[in-house]
Amino acid sequence: MASGVKPRVKAPKKAEAGEVVTIKTLISHKMESGQRKDKEGNIIPRSIINRFTCDFNGKNVIDVTLEPAISTNPYFEFEATIPEAGELKFTWYDDDGSVYDEAKNVAIG
Amino acid sequence: MKFKAMTAIAALAVSAPALLLADADDDTLIVNGEIEMITKAPAPEHLSGVLDEIVSGWHMRSDETQVMQADDFDNPGMIYTEQALDDWNAVNGTKGKSCASCHGDVEESMKGVRAVYPKWNDSKEKVYTMEMQINDCLTDGMGADAWKKSGAQMAAMEALISVQSRGMPMNVAIDGPAEATWEWGKELYYTRTGQLDLSCASCHEENYGNHIRSDHLSQGQTNGFPVYRLKNAKLTTVHGRFKGCVRDTRAETYSPGSDEFVALELYVASRGNGLSVEGPSVRN
């Protein structure tokens, strides 16, 4: 697992039924592109987050493929419709096989 | 100032969109909807006849960049404060102490610290920057190795300490024992260096608000340091920035942590007395 990886999510705790809410996510990750060389001239192997997903009560909200040109600490802001109370589940997939999770509950009212 | 007047007239003549107007904008910065920042203030007394108003570099940035600083979740610099908090609580060195062993809760003990640094250190009999103080704590207080001057770990710790003073006006002391260092810093500020023969004042006093190539020149205030720079996606310290500026005049630079940069940091900080501490700010 890459070092210093920490997912962060900002989502509302409450929403009206059917409301469209804004969700912000950020994961600290160095997103090593695989294009750089170290001091000895050897290529530093690629190590990026290659996929990010968000599900609401098991239903997919967004599914993103990330490429090496995406900068360090990738940040996503997107909207989701909240039809009922439930759980937003966020998942980041690392090149090295690690999976990072975060979940937020949204209440109706 | 002649230049700026010309720019303004030219812009009016062709009725260019607001985007092309070079001067500082009139936006206000409120962080997290709570902390109201003083981003424009009357110039401190020692600048009378030189500047009327001091302006944070925040005003020189695009709306998109400005907005990033208004919310801690959007401010990428805040990631580093979390990392520094781990360092703050980590036991390090032969004496088995962490920063917290002596200083307790960073939110309490470091409040207001950033606003008064660099400042005179009585026992060492010289002007101390936050970096010097942090390294003294590490070596003498904790029996640990000093951190690299202006390195990533140092910048993060400076960010953590700065956050505790956000919104408070910069207020470095320039009289008393610090005066000689301040005078030296002033001399360095007005000394032209490099093949391009530029002093700090050439850009940041005589031409702020104008563009140097595509870059919108600020007054070079240090109230926002350490800054998260979008161009290199990490925190930059005051001395790191000084080094970049001097290098850009095509001169051989002083080193981060050198006596010259300490003096210059004190002088430049004093030019911002009255502006809110913003660190970690977001710039391009």
mmCIF file of C-alpha atoms in Angstrom:
data_model
loop_
_atom_site.group_PDB
_atom_site.id
_atom_site.type_symbol
_atom_site.label_atom_id
_atom_site.label_comp_id
_atom_site.label_asym_id
_atom_site.label_seq_id
_atom_site.Cartn_x
_atom_site.Cartn_y
_atom_site.Cartn_z
ATOM 1 C CA MET A 1 0.000 0.000 0.000
ATOM 2 C CA ALA A 2 1.248 3.407 -0.940
ATOM 3 C CA SER A 3 2.081 5.574 2.062
ATOM 4 C CA GLY A 4 0.065 8.528 3.301
ATOM 5 C CA VAL A 5 -3.155 7.488 1.576
ATOM 6 C CA LYS A 6 -6.207 8.874 3.271
ATOM 7 C CA PRO A 7 -9.684 9.228 1.749
ATOM 8 C CA ARG A 8 -11.856 12.212 2.624
ATOM 9 C CA VAL A 9 -15.502 12.834 1.785
ATOM 10 C CA LYS A 10 -17.766 15.823 2.242
ATOM 11 C CA ALA A 11 -21.441 14.953 1.848
ATOM 12 C CA PRO A 12 -24.569 16.389 3.472
ATOM 13 C CA LYS A 13 -25.918 14.481 6.483
ATOM 14 C CA LYS A 14 -29.488 15.301 5.513
ATOM 15 C CA ALA A 15 -31.389 15.858 2.285
ATOM 16 C CA GLU A 16 -34.961 16.192 1.025
ATOM 17 C CA ALA A 17 -36.268 13.094 -0.773
ATOM 18 C CA GLY A 18 -35.305 13.442 -4.436
ATOM 19 C CA GLU A 19 -32.906 16.296 -3.755
ATOM 20 C CA VAL A 20 -29.767 16.653 -5.843
ATOM 21 C CA VAL A 21 -26.807 17.076 -3.521
ATOM 22 C CA THR A 22 -23.184 17.977 -4.176
ATOM 23 C CA ILE A 23 -20.557 15.548 -2.999
ATOM 24 C CA LYS A 24 -16.853 16.274 -2.756
ATOM 25 C CA THR A 25 -14.163 13.641 -2.381
ATOM 26 C CA LEU A 26 -10.415 13.806 -2.106
ATOM 27 C CA ILE A 27 -7.860 11.101 -1.555
ATOM 28 C CA SER A 28 -4.275 11.893 -0.661
ATOM 29 C CA HIS A 29 -2.171 9.818 -3.011
ATOM 30 C CA LYS A 30 1.024 10.612 -4.847
ATOM 31 C CA MET A 31 -0.275 9.335 -8.228
ATOM 32 C CA GLU A 32 3.138 8.326 -9.533
ATOM 33 C CA SER A 33 2.738 8.490 -13.300
ATOM 34 C CA GLY A 34 5.329 5.913 -14.343
ATOM 35 C CA GLN A 35 6.957 8.537 -16.581
ATOM 36 C CA ARG A 36 9.445 9.917 -14.084
ATOM 37 C CA LYS A 37 12.970 8.774 -13.358
ATOM 38 C CA ASP A 38 14.819 8.689 -10.062
ATOM 39 C CA LYS A 39 18.299 10.117 -9.466
ATOM 40 C CA GLU A 40 19.952 6.999 -10.908
ATOM 41 C CA GLY A 41 17.905 7.290 -14.075
ATOM 42 C CA ASN A 42 15.652 4.311 -13.386
ATOM 43 C CA ILE A 43 11.969 4.680 -14.151
ATOM 44 C CA ILE A 44 9.842 5.020 -11.034
ATOM 45 C CA PRO A 45 7.065 2.449 -11.495
ATOM 46 C CA ARG A 46 3.540 3.693 -12.039
ATOM 47 C CA SER A 47 1.441 3.756 -8.895
ATOM 48 C CA ILE A 48 -1.886 5.513 -9.230
ATOM 49 C CA ILE A 49 -5.479 5.231 -8.180
ATOM 50 C CA ASN A 50 -6.986 3.758 -11.342
ATOM 51 C CA ARG A 51 -10.681 3.686 -10.494
ATOM 52 C CA PHE A 52 -13.083 5.530 -8.258
ATOM 53 C CA THR A 53 -16.721 4.610 -7.634
ATOM 54 C CA CYS A 54 -19.600 5.914 -5.587
ATOM 55 C CA ASP A 55 -22.708 3.854 -4.829
ATOM 56 C CA PHE A 56 -25.905 4.798 -3.061
ATOM 57 C CA ASN A 57 -27.691 1.888 -1.397
ATOM 58 C CA GLY A 58 -25.962 -0.465 -3.804
ATOM 59 C CA LYS A 59 -26.868 1.558 -6.904
ATOM 60 C CA ASN A 60 -23.989 3.091 -8.828
ATOM 61 C CA VAL A 61 -23.775 6.900 -8.859
ATOM 62 C CA ILE A 62 -20.448 7.418 -10.587
ATOM 63 C CA ASP A 63 -17.666 5.200 -11.889
ATOM 64 C CA VAL A 64 -14.462 6.928 -12.946
ATOM 65 C CA THR A 65 -11.388 5.563 -14.702
ATOM 66 C CA LEU A 66 -8.267 7.481 -13.784
ATOM 67 C CA GLU A 67 -5.231 7.808 -16.031
ATOM 68 C CA PRO A 68 -1.571 8.577 -15.249
ATOM 69 C CA ALA A 69 -1.853 12.256 -16.226
ATOM 70 C CA ILE A 70 -4.139 12.958 -13.279
ATOM 71 C CA SER A 71 -2.343 14.934 -10.650
ATOM 72 C CA THR A 72 -1.505 14.087 -7.078
ATOM 73 C CA ASN A 73 -4.315 13.935 -4.477
ATOM 74 C CA PRO A 74 -7.198 13.419 -6.940
ATOM 75 C CA TYR A 75 -10.309 15.432 -6.114
ATOM 76 C CA PHE A 76 -13.807 14.759 -7.416
ATOM 77 C CA GLU A 77 -16.897 16.872 -7.082
ATOM 78 C CA PHE A 78 -20.168 15.510 -8.438
ATOM 79 C CA GLU A 79 -23.909 15.509 -7.855
ATOM 80 C CA ALA A 80 -26.163 12.687 -6.747
ATOM 81 C CA THR A 81 -29.924 12.391 -6.408
ATOM 82 C CA ILE A 82 -30.942 11.149 -2.979
ATOM 83 C CA PRO A 83 -34.315 9.340 -3.380
ATOM 84 C CA GLU A 84 -34.409 7.875 0.129
ATOM 85 C CA ALA A 85 -32.391 7.607 3.333
ATOM 86 C CA GLY A 86 -29.346 5.459 2.924
ATOM 87 C CA GLU A 87 -25.633 5.089 2.629
ATOM 88 C CA LEU A 88 -23.189 6.563 0.152
ATOM 89 C CA LYS A 89 -20.268 4.234 -0.347
ATOM 90 C CA PHE A 90 -17.035 5.459 -1.878
ATOM 91 C CA THR A 91 -14.279 3.191 -3.168
ATOM 92 C CA TRP A 92 -10.841 3.953 -4.570
ATOM 93 C CA TYR A 93 -8.796 1.235 -6.320
ATOM 94 C CA ASP A 94 -5.011 1.444 -6.188
ATOM 95 C CA ASP A 95 -2.647 0.033 -8.845
ATOM 96 C CA ASP A 96 -1.027 -2.092 -6.153
ATOM 97 C CA GLY A 97 -4.319 -3.853 -5.424
ATOM 98 C CA SER A 98 -5.217 -1.863 -2.319
ATOM 99 C CA VAL A 99 -8.808 -0.728 -1.993
ATOM 100 C CA TYR A 100 -9.759 2.269 0.129
ATOM 101 C CA ASP A 101 -13.314 2.696 1.442
ATOM 102 C CA GLU A 102 -15.353 5.428 2.956
ATOM 103 C CA ALA A 103 -19.077 5.609 3.725
ATOM 104 C CA LYS A 104 -21.484 8.401 4.644
ATOM 105 C CA ASN A 105 -25.074 8.119 5.825
ATOM 106 C CA VAL A 106 -27.665 10.483 4.451
ATOM 107 C CA ALA A 107 -30.941 10.982 6.315
ATOM 108 C CA ILE A 108 -34.181 12.314 4.835
ATOM 109 C CA GLY A 109 -35.782 15.347 6.360
ATOM 110 C CA MET B 1 2.611 53.648 -10.894
ATOM 111 C CA LYS B 2 2.694 55.308 -14.303
ATOM 112 C CA PHE B 3 2.546 51.886 -15.884
ATOM 113 C CA LYS B 4 -0.593 50.928 -14.083
ATOM 114 C CA ALA B 5 -2.393 54.067 -15.065
ATOM 115 C CA MET B 6 -1.510 53.349 -18.679
ATOM 116 C CA THR B 7 -2.803 49.822 -18.424
ATOM 117 C CA ALA B 8 -6.060 51.044 -16.987
ATOM 118 C CA ILE B 9 -6.512 53.664 -19.705
ATOM 119 C CA ALA B 10 -5.717 51.152 -22.421
ATOM 120 C CA ALA B 11 -8.209 48.724 -20.978
ATOM 121 C CA LEU B 12 -10.913 51.370 -20.874
ATOM 122 C CA ALA B 13 -10.219 52.512 -24.404
ATOM 123 C CA VAL B 14 -10.868 49.110 -25.886
ATOM 124 C CA SER B 15 -13.452 48.340 -23.206
ATOM 125 C CA ALA B 16 -11.787 45.060 -22.500
ATOM 126 C CA PRO B 17 -13.543 42.502 -20.310
ATOM 127 C CA ALA B 18 -12.837 42.737 -16.592
ATOM 128 C CA LEU B 19 -10.537 39.772 -16.889
ATOM 129 C CA LEU B 20 -7.884 41.866 -18.556
ATOM 130 C CA LEU B 21 -7.849 44.526 -15.885
ATOM 131 C CA ALA B 22 -4.656 43.915 -14.041
ATOM 132 C CA ASP B 23 -5.194 45.369 -10.607
ATOM 133 C CA ALA B 24 -6.322 43.534 -7.506
ATOM 134 C CA ASP B 25 -9.993 42.549 -7.536
ATOM 135 C CA ASP B 26 -12.575 43.468 -4.915
ATOM 136 C CA ASP B 27 -13.547 39.978 -3.773
ATOM 137 C CA THR B 28 -13.660 39.128 -0.100
ATOM 138 C CA LEU B 29 -12.181 36.041 1.463
ATOM 139 C CA ILE B 30 -14.128 34.228 4.154
ATOM 140 C CA VAL B 31 -12.767 30.790 4.967
ATOM 141 C CA ASN B 32 -15.282 28.045 5.823
ATOM 142 C CA GLY B 33 -17.951 30.734 6.058
ATOM 143 C CA GLU B 34 -16.394 31.740 9.391
ATOM 144 C CA ILE B 35 -12.959 33.278 9.307
ATOM 145 C CA GLU B 36 -13.048 36.712 7.739
ATOM 146 C CA MET B 37 -9.687 37.571 6.252
ATOM 147 C CA ILE B 38 -8.173 41.024 6.019
ATOM 148 C CA THR B 39 -6.797 40.893 2.508
ATOM 149 C CA LYS B 40 -6.396 44.631 2.034
ATOM 150 C CA ALA B 41 -5.138 47.000 4.685
ATOM 151 C CA PRO B 42 -3.531 50.401 5.043
ATOM 152 C CA ALA B 43 0.224 50.095 4.596
ATOM 153 C CA PRO B 44 2.285 50.026 7.806
ATOM 154 C CA GLU B 45 3.967 53.250 8.807
ATOM 155 C CA HIS B 46 7.428 52.304 7.606
ATOM 156 C CA LEU B 47 6.068 52.121 4.044
ATOM 157 C CA SER B 48 4.716 55.671 4.006
ATOM 158 C CA GLY B 49 5.541 57.328 0.706
ATOM 159 C CA VAL B 50 6.078 53.905 -0.873
ATOM 160 C CA LEU B 51 2.731 52.105 -0.688
ATOM 161 C CA ASP B 52 -0.677 53.308 0.433
ATOM 162 C CA GLU B 53 -2.358 49.964 0.643
ATOM 163 C CA ILE B 54 -1.085 46.455 1.178
ATOM 164 C CA VAL B 55 -2.858 43.675 -0.681
ATOM 165 C CA SER B 56 -2.744 39.935 -0.228
ATOM 166 C CA GLY B 57 -1.612 37.928 -3.242
ATOM 167 C CA TRP B 58 -4.999 36.195 -3.034
ATOM 168 C CA HIS B 59 -6.495 39.139 -4.926
ATOM 169 C CA MET B 60 -4.158 38.572 -7.861
ATOM 170 C CA ARG B 61 -5.350 35.049 -8.490
ATOM 171 C CA SER B 62 -8.195 33.814 -10.674
ATOM 172 C CA ASP B 63 -11.640 33.233 -9.190
ATOM 173 C CA GLU B 64 -11.173 29.465 -9.442
ATOM 174 C CA THR B 65 -7.989 29.590 -7.395
ATOM 175 C CA GLN B 66 -9.496 32.026 -4.902
ATOM 176 C CA VAL B 67 -12.436 29.750 -4.240
ATOM 177 C CA MET B 68 -10.175 26.827 -3.386
ATOM 178 C CA GLN B 69 -8.858 28.736 -0.420
ATOM 179 C CA ALA B 70 -12.286 29.620 0.912
ATOM 180 C CA ASP B 71 -13.074 26.077 2.027
ATOM 181 C CA ASP B 72 -10.740 23.800 3.946
ATOM 182 C CA PHE B 73 -11.982 20.746 2.105
ATOM 183 C CA ASP B 74 -11.092 22.324 -1.227
ATOM 184 C CA ASN B 75 -7.766 23.722 -0.025
ATOM 185 C CA PRO B 76 -5.154 21.094 -0.901
ATOM 186 C CA GLY B 77 -2.768 22.679 1.607
ATOM 187 C CA MET B 78 -4.903 21.386 4.452
ATOM 188 C CA ILE B 79 -3.850 17.792 3.705
ATOM 189 C CA TYR B 80 -0.387 18.692 4.914
ATOM 190 C CA THR B 81 -1.649 20.075 8.195
ATOM 191 C CA GLU B 82 -3.115 16.655 8.921
ATOM 192 C CA GLN B 83 0.217 15.029 8.187
ATOM 193 C CA ALA B 84 1.948 17.555 10.422
ATOM 194 C CA LEU B 85 -0.482 16.809 13.223
ATOM 195 C CA ASP B 86 0.800 13.222 13.184
ATOM 196 C CA ASP B 87 4.335 14.602 13.534
ATOM 197 C CA TRP B 88 3.152 16.906 16.308
ATOM 198 C CA ASN B 89 1.994 13.934 18.360
ATOM 199 C CA ALA B 90 4.792 11.527 17.390
ATOM 200 C CA VAL B 91 7.509 10.805 19.961
ATOM 201 C CA ASN B 92 10.840 11.516 18.300
ATOM 202 C CA GLY B 93 14.460 11.636 19.508
ATOM 203 C CA THR B 94 16.484 10.502 22.477
ATOM 204 C CA LYS B 95 14.445 12.337 25.101
ATOM 205 C CA GLY B 96 11.254 10.445 24.332
ATOM 206 C CA LYS B 97 9.219 13.562 23.684
ATOM 207 C CA SER B 98 6.851 14.817 21.009
ATOM 208 C CA CYS B 99 5.915 18.411 20.211
ATOM 209 C CA ALA B 100 2.777 17.793 22.236
ATOM 210 C CA SER B 101 4.768 16.770 25.341
ATOM 211 C CA CYS B 102 5.728 20.408 25.891
ATOM 212 C CA HIS B 103 3.211 22.355 23.831
ATOM 213 C CA GLY B 104 0.064 20.315 24.403
ATOM 214 C CA ASP B 105 -2.828 21.016 22.099
ATOM 215 C CA VAL B 106 -1.571 22.728 18.972
ATOM 216 C CA GLU B 107 -4.838 24.660 18.639
ATOM 217 C CA GLU B 108 -4.226 26.324 21.990
ATOM 218 C CA SER B 109 -0.477 26.660 22.254
ATOM 219 C CA MET B 110 0.251 27.830 18.716
ATOM 220 C CA LYS B 111 -2.511 30.409 18.450
ATOM 221 C CA GLY B 112 -1.050 33.719 17.339
ATOM 222 C CA VAL B 113 2.457 32.365 16.844
ATOM 223 C CA ARG B 114 2.552 32.666 13.070
ATOM 224 C CA ALA B 115 1.518 36.324 13.182
ATOM 225 C CA VAL B 116 4.606 37.476 15.091
ATOM 226 C CA TYR B 117 7.337 35.457 13.377
ATOM 227 C CA PRO B 118 10.142 36.069 12.498
ATOM 228 C CA LYS B 119 10.971 37.512 15.896
ATOM 229 C CA TRP B 120 13.927 38.307 18.115
ATOM 230 C CA ASN B 121 15.144 35.407 20.220
ATOM 231 C CA ASP B 122 16.655 36.771 23.434
ATOM 232 C CA SER B 123 18.722 33.783 24.442
ATOM 233 C CA LYS B 124 20.173 33.181 20.968
ATOM 234 C CA GLU B 125 20.553 36.914 20.345
ATOM 235 C CA LYS B 126 19.295 36.830 16.814
ATOM 236 C CA VAL B 127 16.131 36.956 14.762
ATOM 237 C CA TYR B 128 14.442 33.582 14.654
ATOM 238 C CA THR B 129 12.116 32.227 11.990
ATOM 239 C CA MET B 130 9.544 29.550 12.778
ATOM 240 C CA GLU B 131 11.775 27.045 10.993
ATOM 241 C CA MET B 132 14.722 27.844 13.259
ATOM 242 C CA GLN B 133 12.515 27.531 16.312
ATOM 243 C CA ILE B 134 11.093 24.197 15.141
ATOM 244 C CA ASN B 135 14.580 22.835 14.518
ATOM 245 C CA ASP B 136 15.782 24.059 17.927
ATOM 246 C CA CYS B 137 12.882 22.216 19.524
ATOM 247 C CA LEU B 138 13.779 19.067 17.601
ATOM 248 C CA THR B 139 17.500 19.081 18.382
ATOM 249 C CA ASP B 140 17.706 20.658 21.841
ATOM 250 C CA GLY B 141 14.268 19.937 23.238
ATOM 251 C CA MET B 142 13.678 16.450 21.874
ATOM 252 C CA GLY B 143 17.146 15.136 21.039
ATOM 253 C CA ALA B 144 16.036 14.424 17.483
ATOM 254 C CA ASP B 145 17.558 15.243 14.106
ATOM 255 C CA ALA B 146 16.789 18.648 12.646
ATOM 256 C CA TRP B 147 14.504 18.712 9.622
ATOM 257 C CA LYS B 148 15.644 19.932 6.235
ATOM 258 C CA LYS B 149 15.286 23.688 5.982
ATOM 259 C CA SER B 150 12.242 24.485 3.864
ATOM 260 C CA GLY B 151 11.740 20.743 3.239
ATOM 261 C CA ALA B 152 8.361 19.066 2.895
ATOM 262 C CA GLN B 153 8.092 18.028 6.547
ATOM 263 C CA MET B 154 9.057 21.511 7.712
ATOM 264 C CA ALA B 155 6.584 23.185 5.364
ATOM 265 C CA ALA B 156 3.786 20.957 6.652
ATOM 266 C CA MET B 157 4.560 21.814 10.280
ATOM 267 C CA GLU B 158 4.643 25.518 9.415
ATOM 268 C CA ALA B 159 1.246 25.080 7.783
ATOM 269 C CA LEU B 160 -0.149 23.428 10.906
ATOM 270 C CA ILE B 161 1.141 26.272 13.074
ATOM 271 C CA SER B 162 -0.108 28.920 10.633
ATOM 272 C CA VAL B 163 -3.631 27.507 10.615
ATOM 273 C CA GLN B 164 -3.941 28.270 14.322
ATOM 274 C CA SER B 165 -3.490 32.001 13.574
ATOM 275 C CA ARG B 166 -5.653 32.299 10.487
ATOM 276 C CA GLY B 167 -7.477 35.603 10.324
ATOM 277 C CA MET B 168 -5.176 37.269 12.848
ATOM 278 C CA PRO B 169 -3.277 40.253 11.476
ATOM 279 C CA MET B 170 0.442 39.930 10.828
ATOM 280 C CA ASN B 171 2.329 41.861 13.463
ATOM 281 C CA VAL B 172 6.076 41.326 13.395
ATOM 282 C CA ALA B 173 8.227 43.588 15.559
ATOM 283 C CA ILE B 174 10.839 45.598 13.700
ATOM 284 C CA ASP B 175 12.145 47.831 16.461
ATOM 285 C CA GLY B 176 14.418 47.047 19.405
ATOM 286 C CA PRO B 177 17.031 44.353 18.920
ATOM 287 C CA ALA B 178 15.484 43.185 15.624
ATOM 288 C CA GLU B 179 16.046 46.549 13.956
ATOM 289 C CA ALA B 180 19.527 45.858 12.593
ATOM 290 C CA THR B 181 18.344 42.632 10.942
ATOM 291 C CA TRP B 182 15.303 44.447 9.583
ATOM 292 C CA GLU B 183 17.510 47.167 8.073
ATOM 293 C CA TRP B 184 19.647 44.511 6.421
ATOM 294 C CA GLY B 185 16.538 42.835 5.067
ATOM 295 C CA LYS B 186 15.388 46.148 3.656
ATOM 296 C CA GLU B 187 18.742 46.632 1.967
ATOM 297 C CA LEU B 188 18.473 43.166 0.413
ATOM 298 C CA TYR B 189 14.923 43.931 -0.755
ATOM 299 C CA TYR B 190 16.120 46.917 -2.754
ATOM 300 C CA THR B 191 19.354 45.326 -4.024
ATOM 301 C CA ARG B 192 19.270 44.351 -7.668
ATOM 302 C CA THR B 193 20.645 40.904 -8.411
ATOM 303 C CA GLY B 194 21.325 38.641 -11.344
ATOM 304 C CA GLN B 195 21.726 39.053 -15.073
ATOM 305 C CA LEU B 196 18.261 40.557 -15.258
ATOM 306 C CA ASP B 197 19.273 43.135 -12.656
ATOM 307 C CA LEU B 198 16.040 42.973 -10.679
ATOM 308 C CA SER B 199 15.417 43.679 -7.017
ATOM 309 C CA CYS B 200 12.382 42.475 -5.090
ATOM 310 C CA ALA B 201 11.043 46.012 -5.444
ATOM 311 C CA SER B 202 11.341 45.982 -9.246
ATOM 312 C CA CYS B 203 8.478 43.527 -9.468
ATOM 313 C CA HIS B 204 6.637 43.590 -6.168
ATOM 314 C CA GLU B 205 6.695 47.284 -5.336
ATOM 315 C CA GLU B 206 6.896 49.086 -8.684
ATOM 316 C CA ASN B 207 4.936 46.655 -10.833
ATOM 317 C CA TYR B 208 2.490 44.678 -8.733
ATOM 318 C CA GLY B 209 -0.779 44.292 -10.555
ATOM 319 C CA ASN B 210 1.016 44.172 -13.901
ATOM 320 C CA HIS B 211 1.853 41.005 -15.753
ATOM 321 C CA ILE B 212 5.331 39.605 -16.142
ATOM 322 C CA ARG B 213 4.787 37.295 -19.088
ATOM 323 C CA SER B 214 1.627 35.444 -18.080
ATOM 324 C CA ASP B 215 2.173 35.875 -14.376
ATOM 325 C CA HIS B 216 0.154 38.419 -12.460
ATOM 326 C CA LEU B 217 2.570 40.122 -10.076
ATOM 327 C CA SER B 218 1.524 40.449 -6.453
ATOM 328 C CA GLN B 219 3.047 42.589 -3.764
ATOM 329 C CA GLY B 220 5.015 39.559 -2.650
ATOM 330 C CA GLN B 221 3.355 39.425 0.747
ATOM 331 C CA THR B 222 4.244 36.506 3.002
ATOM 332 C CA ASN B 223 1.002 36.359 5.026
ATOM 333 C CA GLY B 224 -0.226 33.361 3.015
ATOM 334 C CA PHE B 225 2.827 31.168 3.539
ATOM 335 C CA PRO B 226 3.353 28.328 3.415
ATOM 336 C CA VAL B 227 1.440 28.342 0.137
ATOM 337 C CA TYR B 228 0.061 25.411 -1.794
ATOM 338 C CA ARG B 229 1.189 26.075 -5.346
ATOM 339 C CA LEU B 230 -0.915 24.490 -8.060
ATOM 340 C CA LYS B 231 2.078 24.436 -10.391
ATOM 341 C CA ASN B 232 3.994 21.940 -8.281
ATOM 342 C CA ALA B 233 1.194 20.501 -6.161
ATOM 343 C CA LYS B 234 2.936 20.978 -2.834
ATOM 344 C CA LEU B 235 3.609 23.480 -0.099
ATOM 345 C CA THR B 236 6.210 26.157 -0.683
ATOM 346 C CA THR B 237 7.912 27.980 2.185
ATOM 347 C CA VAL B 238 8.917 31.630 2.277
ATOM 348 C CA HIS B 239 12.567 30.797 1.730
ATOM 349 C CA GLY B 240 11.711 28.377 -1.044
ATOM 350 C CA ARG B 241 9.819 31.190 -2.759
ATOM 351 C CA PHE B 242 12.650 33.679 -2.197
ATOM 352 C CA LYS B 243 15.032 31.211 -3.760
ATOM 353 C CA GLY B 244 12.770 30.858 -6.802
ATOM 354 C CA CYS B 245 12.477 34.612 -7.193
ATOM 355 C CA VAL B 246 16.221 35.262 -6.897
ATOM 356 C CA ARG B 247 16.909 32.427 -9.305
ATOM 357 C CA ASP B 248 14.501 34.003 -11.764
ATOM 358 C CA THR B 249 16.611 37.156 -11.747
ATOM 359 C CA ARG B 250 19.323 34.777 -12.975
ATOM 360 C CA ALA B 251 21.407 35.230 -9.889
ATOM 361 C CA GLU B 252 23.055 32.670 -7.699
ATOM 362 C CA THR B 253 20.652 32.383 -4.776
ATOM 363 C CA TYR B 254 21.130 32.450 -1.052
ATOM 364 C CA SER B 255 20.242 29.176 0.646
ATOM 365 C CA PRO B 256 17.009 28.561 2.517
ATOM 366 C CA GLY B 257 17.756 29.216 6.172
ATOM 367 C CA SER B 258 20.674 31.575 5.393
ATOM 368 C CA ASP B 259 21.109 34.765 7.410
ATOM 369 C CA GLU B 260 20.286 36.794 4.290
ATOM 370 C CA PHE B 261 16.925 35.088 3.798
ATOM 371 C CA VAL B 262 16.099 35.351 7.501
ATOM 372 C CA ALA B 263 16.665 39.111 7.348
ATOM 373 C CA LEU B 264 14.681 39.375 4.131
ATOM 374 C CA GLU B 265 11.852 37.309 5.611
ATOM 375 C CA LEU B 266 11.608 39.700 8.550
ATOM 376 C CA TYR B 267 11.551 42.723 6.292
ATOM 377 C CA VAL B 268 9.029 41.309 3.825
ATOM 378 C CA ALA B 269 6.810 40.098 6.680
ATOM 379 C CA SER B 270 6.847 43.620 8.126
ATOM 380 C CA ARG B 271 5.570 44.977 4.810
ATOM 381 C CA GLY B 272 2.497 42.830 5.390
ATOM 382 C CA ASN B 273 1.813 43.918 8.967
ATOM 383 C CA GLY B 274 -1.966 44.260 9.110
ATOM 384 C CA LEU B 275 -2.895 41.517 6.622
ATOM 385 C CA SER B 276 -4.450 38.343 7.974
ATOM 386 C CA VAL B 277 -2.421 35.188 8.307
ATOM 387 C CA GLU B 278 -3.757 32.976 5.490
ATOM 388 C CA GLY B 279 -1.403 30.001 5.545
ATOM 389 C CA PRO B 280 -1.712 27.559 3.992
ATOM 390 C CA SER B 281 -3.016 29.638 1.114
ATOM 391 C CA VAL B 282 -3.585 28.519 -2.491
ATOM 392 C CA ARG B 283 -1.746 30.175 -5.343
ATOM 393 C CA ASN B 284 -0.773 29.188 -8.863
#
